[in-house]
Amino acid sequence: MHVDVGDVGDGWIEPLSERDEVLTRWVERVAGDLRARLSVPELQRELGEIYTALTVALTAGGTDLRAEQFGELRALLADLSSGRARQGFTPRETAGTVFALKEAATAVMEKRNVGYRDYVRFSEFIDELGLFTFETYVRTRDQVIVEQSNQLLELSTPVIKLWEGVLAVPLVGTLDSARTQMVMESLLEALVSTGSRHAIIDITGVGAVDTQVAQHLLKTVMAAQLMGADCIISGIRPQIAQTVVSLGIEFGEIVTKATLAEALALALRRDGFRFVRRAAGAEIR
């Protein structure tokens, strides 16, 4: 929306100069809507800065929110939107903070006998500010969702050091392309940083293995092998073994084991360790 200030006149700009009365009403309204999730002093500071930037920009003339004079106001509204999004406020509560300025200014406008035409122009301008706030909120929420998804991926693909030179990646859930890439990167970085020679990919927690999942596993194994690591797939349960056979999936020369314990034992044997079962009651030194 772009409205020339000459058309708007001072009908609704001048009442906004009665800062204390309008700002007090605005803070009270927003505090009621947010149900004390933000303190009154916080709201007074936040809304006070926005109010000051708003009146300064309007005094300079024009109501085009894209204009340079509204730069500070846009920045403050963006900060408000981003903060609300990260704090868990709803879109209604966030945009409502701006829309509440209409009601706060109405009483002053009535005392000044502001005409209907001027009030409509004022209402349209506040709507523009509210839409800007809402759009910024949505962009921030999308960014937060992406960040949380990445964090969940990292948490769901931990690389664990089982023994000196032996790493394990326990997988749980579905293995898709994005997660495969995360697993591959995490595993390769751990192989380099620890100098490990063995990597175990445990799929005990993977519900089902189809052709696509098998391809993702093979890519991860091949990447580890290119780094010089000996790779073993563990957690091949009977149901998964039957599916792999029925689908004709070939793991080639990749070693598979039924359990993580068996895979670890194999890796240690390849490193020259011998395991001897002690007789019951034998002394352990």
Short mmCIF file of C-alpha atoms in Angstrom, two decimals:
data_model
loop_
_atom_site.label_atom_id
_atom_site.label_comp_id
_atom_site.label_asym_id
_atom_site.label_seq_id
_atom_site.Cartn_x
_atom_site.Cartn_y
_atom_site.Cartn_z
CA MET A 1 0.00 0.00 0.00
CA HIS A 2 1.22 3.46 -0.87
CA VAL A 3 -0.76 6.52 0.19
CA ASP A 4 0.50 10.03 -0.28
CA VAL A 5 0.64 11.86 3.03
CA GLY A 6 -0.99 14.85 1.38
CA ASP A 7 -4.08 12.74 0.80
CA VAL A 8 -4.05 11.41 4.34
CA GLY A 9 -3.52 14.76 6.00
CA ASP A 10 -2.85 15.20 9.70
CA GLY A 11 -6.19 13.75 10.73
CA TRP A 12 -4.76 10.58 12.22
CA ILE A 13 -1.08 11.45 12.42
CA GLU A 14 -1.54 14.21 15.01
CA PRO A 15 -3.45 12.06 17.55
CA LEU A 16 -0.52 9.66 17.51
CA SER A 17 1.59 12.47 18.97
CA GLU A 18 -0.29 11.93 22.26
CA ARG A 19 2.23 9.22 22.96
CA ASP A 20 1.65 8.42 26.63
CA GLU A 21 -2.10 7.86 26.37
CA VAL A 22 -1.99 5.75 23.18
CA LEU A 23 1.06 3.74 24.30
CA THR A 24 -0.48 3.00 27.72
CA ARG A 25 -3.66 1.69 26.10
CA TRP A 26 -1.59 -0.34 23.61
CA VAL A 27 0.51 -1.99 26.32
CA GLU A 28 -2.57 -2.82 28.41
CA ARG A 29 -4.33 -4.43 25.44
CA VAL A 30 -1.33 -6.51 24.36
CA ALA A 31 -0.53 -7.56 27.95
CA GLY A 32 -4.09 -8.87 28.27
CA ASP A 33 -3.86 -10.83 25.02
CA LEU A 34 -0.50 -12.40 25.93
CA ARG A 35 -1.72 -13.35 29.44
CA ALA A 36 1.38 -12.15 31.27
CA ARG A 37 3.80 -14.25 29.20
CA LEU A 38 5.72 -11.02 28.72
CA SER A 39 6.09 -8.54 31.56
CA VAL A 40 4.65 -5.03 31.34
CA PRO A 41 8.13 -3.41 31.46
CA GLU A 42 9.22 -5.62 28.53
CA LEU A 43 6.17 -4.61 26.53
CA GLN A 44 6.62 -0.94 27.40
CA ARG A 45 10.17 -1.01 26.09
CA GLU A 46 9.37 -3.06 22.99
CA LEU A 47 6.20 -1.23 21.96
CA GLY A 48 7.66 2.13 22.96
CA GLU A 49 10.52 1.71 20.50
CA ILE A 50 8.12 0.70 17.74
CA TYR A 51 5.79 3.61 18.53
CA THR A 52 8.64 6.13 18.43
CA ALA A 53 9.95 4.79 15.11
CA LEU A 54 6.42 4.86 13.71
CA THR A 55 5.68 8.47 14.62
CA VAL A 56 9.12 9.68 13.47
CA ALA A 57 8.69 7.99 10.09
CA LEU A 58 5.15 9.34 9.61
CA THR A 59 6.25 12.85 10.54
CA ALA A 60 8.81 12.69 7.72
CA GLY A 61 5.89 12.29 5.31
CA GLY A 62 4.46 9.40 3.32
CA THR A 63 3.14 5.99 4.32
CA ASP A 64 5.01 3.67 1.96
CA LEU A 65 6.39 1.00 4.29
CA ARG A 66 9.10 0.22 1.73
CA ALA A 67 10.49 3.77 1.94
CA GLU A 68 13.87 4.42 3.55
CA GLN A 69 12.34 6.43 6.39
CA PHE A 70 10.56 3.28 7.62
CA GLY A 71 13.79 1.27 7.80
CA GLU A 72 14.06 1.41 11.59
CA LEU A 73 10.37 0.54 11.99
CA ARG A 74 10.74 -2.48 9.69
CA ALA A 75 13.78 -3.65 11.67
CA LEU A 76 11.94 -3.35 14.99
CA LEU A 77 8.89 -5.21 13.66
CA ALA A 78 11.17 -7.94 12.27
CA ASP A 79 12.85 -8.30 15.67
CA LEU A 80 9.45 -8.55 17.35
CA SER A 81 8.27 -11.20 14.87
CA SER A 82 11.45 -13.27 15.12
CA GLY A 83 11.44 -13.12 18.90
CA ARG A 84 7.80 -14.16 19.13
CA ALA A 85 8.34 -17.04 16.70
CA ARG A 86 11.29 -18.42 18.66
CA GLN A 87 9.47 -17.96 21.98
CA GLY A 88 6.53 -20.07 20.80
CA PHE A 89 3.88 -17.37 20.38
CA THR A 90 1.14 -18.02 17.81
CA PRO A 91 0.80 -16.07 14.53
CA ARG A 92 -2.43 -14.52 15.89
CA GLU A 93 -0.70 -13.30 19.04
CA THR A 94 2.21 -11.88 17.05
CA ALA A 95 0.19 -10.01 14.42
CA GLY A 96 -2.36 -9.08 17.09
CA THR A 97 0.32 -7.10 18.91
CA VAL A 98 0.43 -4.70 15.96
CA PHE A 99 -3.31 -4.73 15.23
CA ALA A 100 -3.98 -3.76 18.87
CA LEU A 101 -2.63 -0.30 18.06
CA LYS A 102 -5.88 0.41 16.20
CA GLU A 103 -7.99 0.04 19.33
CA ALA A 104 -5.43 1.91 21.44
CA ALA A 105 -5.52 4.93 19.13
CA THR A 106 -9.28 4.94 18.56
CA ALA A 107 -10.15 6.68 21.84
CA VAL A 108 -7.75 9.53 21.07
CA MET A 109 -9.08 9.81 17.53
CA GLU A 110 -12.63 10.02 18.81
CA LYS A 111 -11.69 12.88 21.13
CA ARG A 112 -10.06 14.63 18.17
CA ASN A 113 -13.11 13.93 15.98
CA VAL A 114 -11.02 12.22 13.33
CA GLY A 115 -13.13 11.68 10.23
CA TYR A 116 -14.14 8.30 8.83
CA ARG A 117 -11.94 8.68 5.75
CA ASP A 118 -8.84 9.38 7.85
CA TYR A 119 -9.60 6.50 10.19
CA VAL A 120 -9.93 4.09 7.27
CA ARG A 121 -6.53 5.22 5.94
CA PHE A 122 -5.04 4.74 9.41
CA SER A 123 -6.60 1.27 9.69
CA GLU A 124 -5.20 0.27 6.28
CA PHE A 125 -1.73 1.40 7.29
CA ILE A 126 -1.83 -0.62 10.54
CA ASP A 127 -3.02 -3.62 8.50
CA GLU A 128 0.08 -3.21 6.33
CA LEU A 129 2.29 -3.27 9.43
CA GLY A 130 0.47 -6.36 10.71
CA LEU A 131 0.93 -8.21 7.42
CA PHE A 132 4.63 -7.36 7.38
CA THR A 133 4.90 -8.72 10.93
CA PHE A 134 3.04 -11.91 10.00
CA GLU A 135 5.20 -12.57 6.93
CA THR A 136 8.37 -12.14 8.98
CA TYR A 137 6.97 -14.48 11.63
CA VAL A 138 6.30 -17.19 9.01
CA ARG A 139 9.81 -16.93 7.56
CA THR A 140 11.32 -17.24 11.03
CA ARG A 141 9.13 -20.22 11.91
CA ASP A 142 10.20 -21.96 8.69
CA GLN A 143 13.82 -21.34 9.60
CA VAL A 144 13.25 -22.69 13.13
CA ILE A 145 11.63 -25.85 11.70
CA VAL A 146 14.62 -26.44 9.40
CA GLU A 147 17.04 -25.93 12.30
CA GLN A 148 15.09 -28.33 14.52
CA SER A 149 14.95 -30.94 11.72
CA ASN A 150 18.73 -30.74 11.34
CA GLN A 151 19.19 -31.09 15.08
CA LEU A 152 16.91 -34.14 15.16
CA LEU A 153 18.87 -35.69 12.29
CA GLU A 154 22.11 -35.17 14.20
CA LEU A 155 20.63 -36.66 17.37
CA SER A 156 19.20 -39.63 15.49
CA THR A 157 22.53 -40.49 13.85
CA PRO A 158 25.11 -40.56 16.66
CA VAL A 159 28.56 -42.01 16.05
CA ILE A 160 29.64 -44.02 19.11
CA LYS A 161 33.14 -45.18 19.98
CA LEU A 162 32.74 -48.80 21.13
CA TRP A 163 36.42 -49.62 21.43
CA GLU A 164 39.74 -48.17 20.48
CA GLY A 165 39.59 -48.08 16.69
CA VAL A 166 35.96 -49.26 16.49
CA LEU A 167 33.04 -46.90 15.77
CA ALA A 168 29.33 -47.69 15.58
CA VAL A 169 26.37 -45.87 14.06
CA PRO A 170 23.08 -47.17 15.53
CA LEU A 171 20.24 -46.30 13.15
CA VAL A 172 16.62 -46.00 14.28
CA GLY A 173 13.63 -45.33 12.05
CA THR A 174 13.55 -44.65 8.33
CA LEU A 175 16.70 -44.14 6.28
CA ASP A 176 16.11 -41.62 3.48
CA SER A 177 18.46 -39.62 1.25
CA ALA A 178 18.83 -36.66 3.62
CA ARG A 179 19.50 -38.87 6.61
CA THR A 180 21.93 -41.02 4.63
CA GLN A 181 23.94 -37.92 3.80
CA MET A 182 24.00 -36.93 7.46
CA VAL A 183 25.08 -40.44 8.52
CA MET A 184 27.80 -40.51 5.90
CA GLU A 185 29.20 -37.11 6.86
CA SER A 186 29.14 -37.86 10.59
CA LEU A 187 30.77 -41.25 10.15
CA LEU A 188 33.52 -40.02 7.83
CA GLU A 189 34.35 -37.09 10.10
CA ALA A 190 34.54 -39.45 13.10
CA LEU A 191 36.78 -41.90 11.20
CA VAL A 192 39.19 -39.09 10.39
CA SER A 193 39.17 -37.48 13.84
CA THR A 194 39.59 -40.77 15.76
CA GLY A 195 41.74 -42.68 13.27
CA SER A 196 39.43 -45.68 13.65
CA ARG A 197 39.87 -48.70 11.40
CA HIS A 198 36.46 -50.33 11.88
CA ALA A 199 32.93 -48.99 11.42
CA ILE A 200 29.76 -50.84 12.39
CA ILE A 201 26.41 -49.71 10.99
CA ASP A 202 23.71 -51.18 13.22
CA ILE A 203 20.20 -51.33 11.73
CA THR A 204 18.47 -53.09 14.62
CA GLY A 205 16.16 -50.07 14.99
CA VAL A 206 15.32 -49.81 11.29
CA GLY A 207 11.78 -51.10 10.86
CA ALA A 208 12.10 -52.37 7.28
CA VAL A 209 14.71 -52.61 4.57
CA ASP A 210 13.66 -52.15 0.95
CA THR A 211 15.70 -51.59 -2.18
CA GLN A 212 16.03 -47.86 -1.53
CA VAL A 213 17.16 -48.33 2.08
CA ALA A 214 19.65 -50.98 0.95
CA GLN A 215 21.10 -48.56 -1.61
CA HIS A 216 21.51 -45.91 1.09
CA LEU A 217 23.31 -48.43 3.32
CA LEU A 218 25.62 -49.48 0.50
CA LYS A 219 26.54 -45.85 -0.23
CA THR A 220 27.46 -45.29 3.41
CA VAL A 221 29.53 -48.50 3.53
CA MET A 222 31.35 -47.63 0.31
CA ALA A 223 32.17 -44.15 1.61
CA ALA A 224 33.63 -45.65 4.80
CA GLN A 225 35.63 -48.19 2.82
CA LEU A 226 37.08 -45.45 0.63
CA MET A 227 38.39 -43.91 3.86
CA GLY A 228 40.20 -47.20 4.56
CA ALA A 229 37.77 -48.45 7.19
CA ASP A 230 36.57 -52.03 7.54
CA CYS A 231 32.75 -51.77 7.55
CA ILE A 232 30.25 -54.24 9.03
CA ILE A 233 26.43 -54.11 8.96
CA SER A 234 24.78 -55.50 12.09
CA GLY A 235 21.19 -55.93 13.25
CA ILE A 236 20.08 -58.20 10.41
CA ARG A 237 16.95 -59.64 12.04
CA PRO A 238 15.08 -62.64 10.51
CA GLN A 239 12.34 -60.45 9.02
CA ILE A 240 14.89 -58.16 7.37
CA ALA A 241 16.88 -61.17 6.10
CA GLN A 242 13.75 -62.60 4.45
CA THR A 243 12.94 -59.23 2.84
CA VAL A 244 16.49 -58.84 1.52
CA VAL A 245 16.39 -62.32 -0.04
CA SER A 246 12.91 -61.87 -1.56
CA LEU A 247 13.89 -58.53 -3.10
CA GLY A 248 17.14 -59.95 -4.46
CA ILE A 249 19.22 -57.29 -2.74
CA GLU A 250 22.95 -57.94 -2.99
CA PHE A 251 25.30 -56.74 -0.26
CA GLY A 252 28.27 -58.12 -2.16
CA GLU A 253 31.36 -58.67 -0.01
CA ILE A 254 30.03 -56.57 2.86
CA VAL A 255 30.01 -58.56 6.10
CA THR A 256 26.68 -58.68 7.97
CA LYS A 257 25.99 -59.85 11.51
CA ALA A 258 22.80 -60.54 13.44
CA THR A 259 23.74 -58.42 16.46
CA LEU A 260 25.94 -55.48 17.35
CA ALA A 261 27.80 -57.70 19.85
CA GLU A 262 28.77 -60.13 17.09
CA ALA A 263 29.92 -57.29 14.87
CA LEU A 264 32.08 -55.84 17.66
CA ALA A 265 33.61 -59.23 18.38
CA LEU A 266 34.48 -59.63 14.70
CA ALA A 267 36.08 -56.20 14.52
CA LEU A 268 38.20 -56.93 17.60
CA ARG A 269 39.29 -60.31 16.23
CA ARG A 270 40.39 -58.60 13.04
CA ASP A 271 42.51 -56.34 15.23
CA GLY A 272 44.19 -59.41 16.79
CA PHE A 273 42.21 -59.72 20.02
CA ARG A 274 41.45 -63.19 21.38
CA PHE A 275 38.45 -63.98 23.56
CA VAL A 276 38.65 -66.72 26.17
CA ARG A 277 35.63 -67.72 28.23
CA ARG A 278 36.63 -68.22 31.88
CA ALA A 279 35.33 -71.13 33.87
CA ALA A 280 32.63 -70.36 36.41
CA GLY A 281 34.15 -69.09 39.64
CA ALA A 282 37.57 -68.48 38.06
CA GLU A 283 39.46 -65.51 39.45
CA ILE A 284 39.52 -62.42 37.26
CA ARG A 285 42.70 -60.37 37.47
#
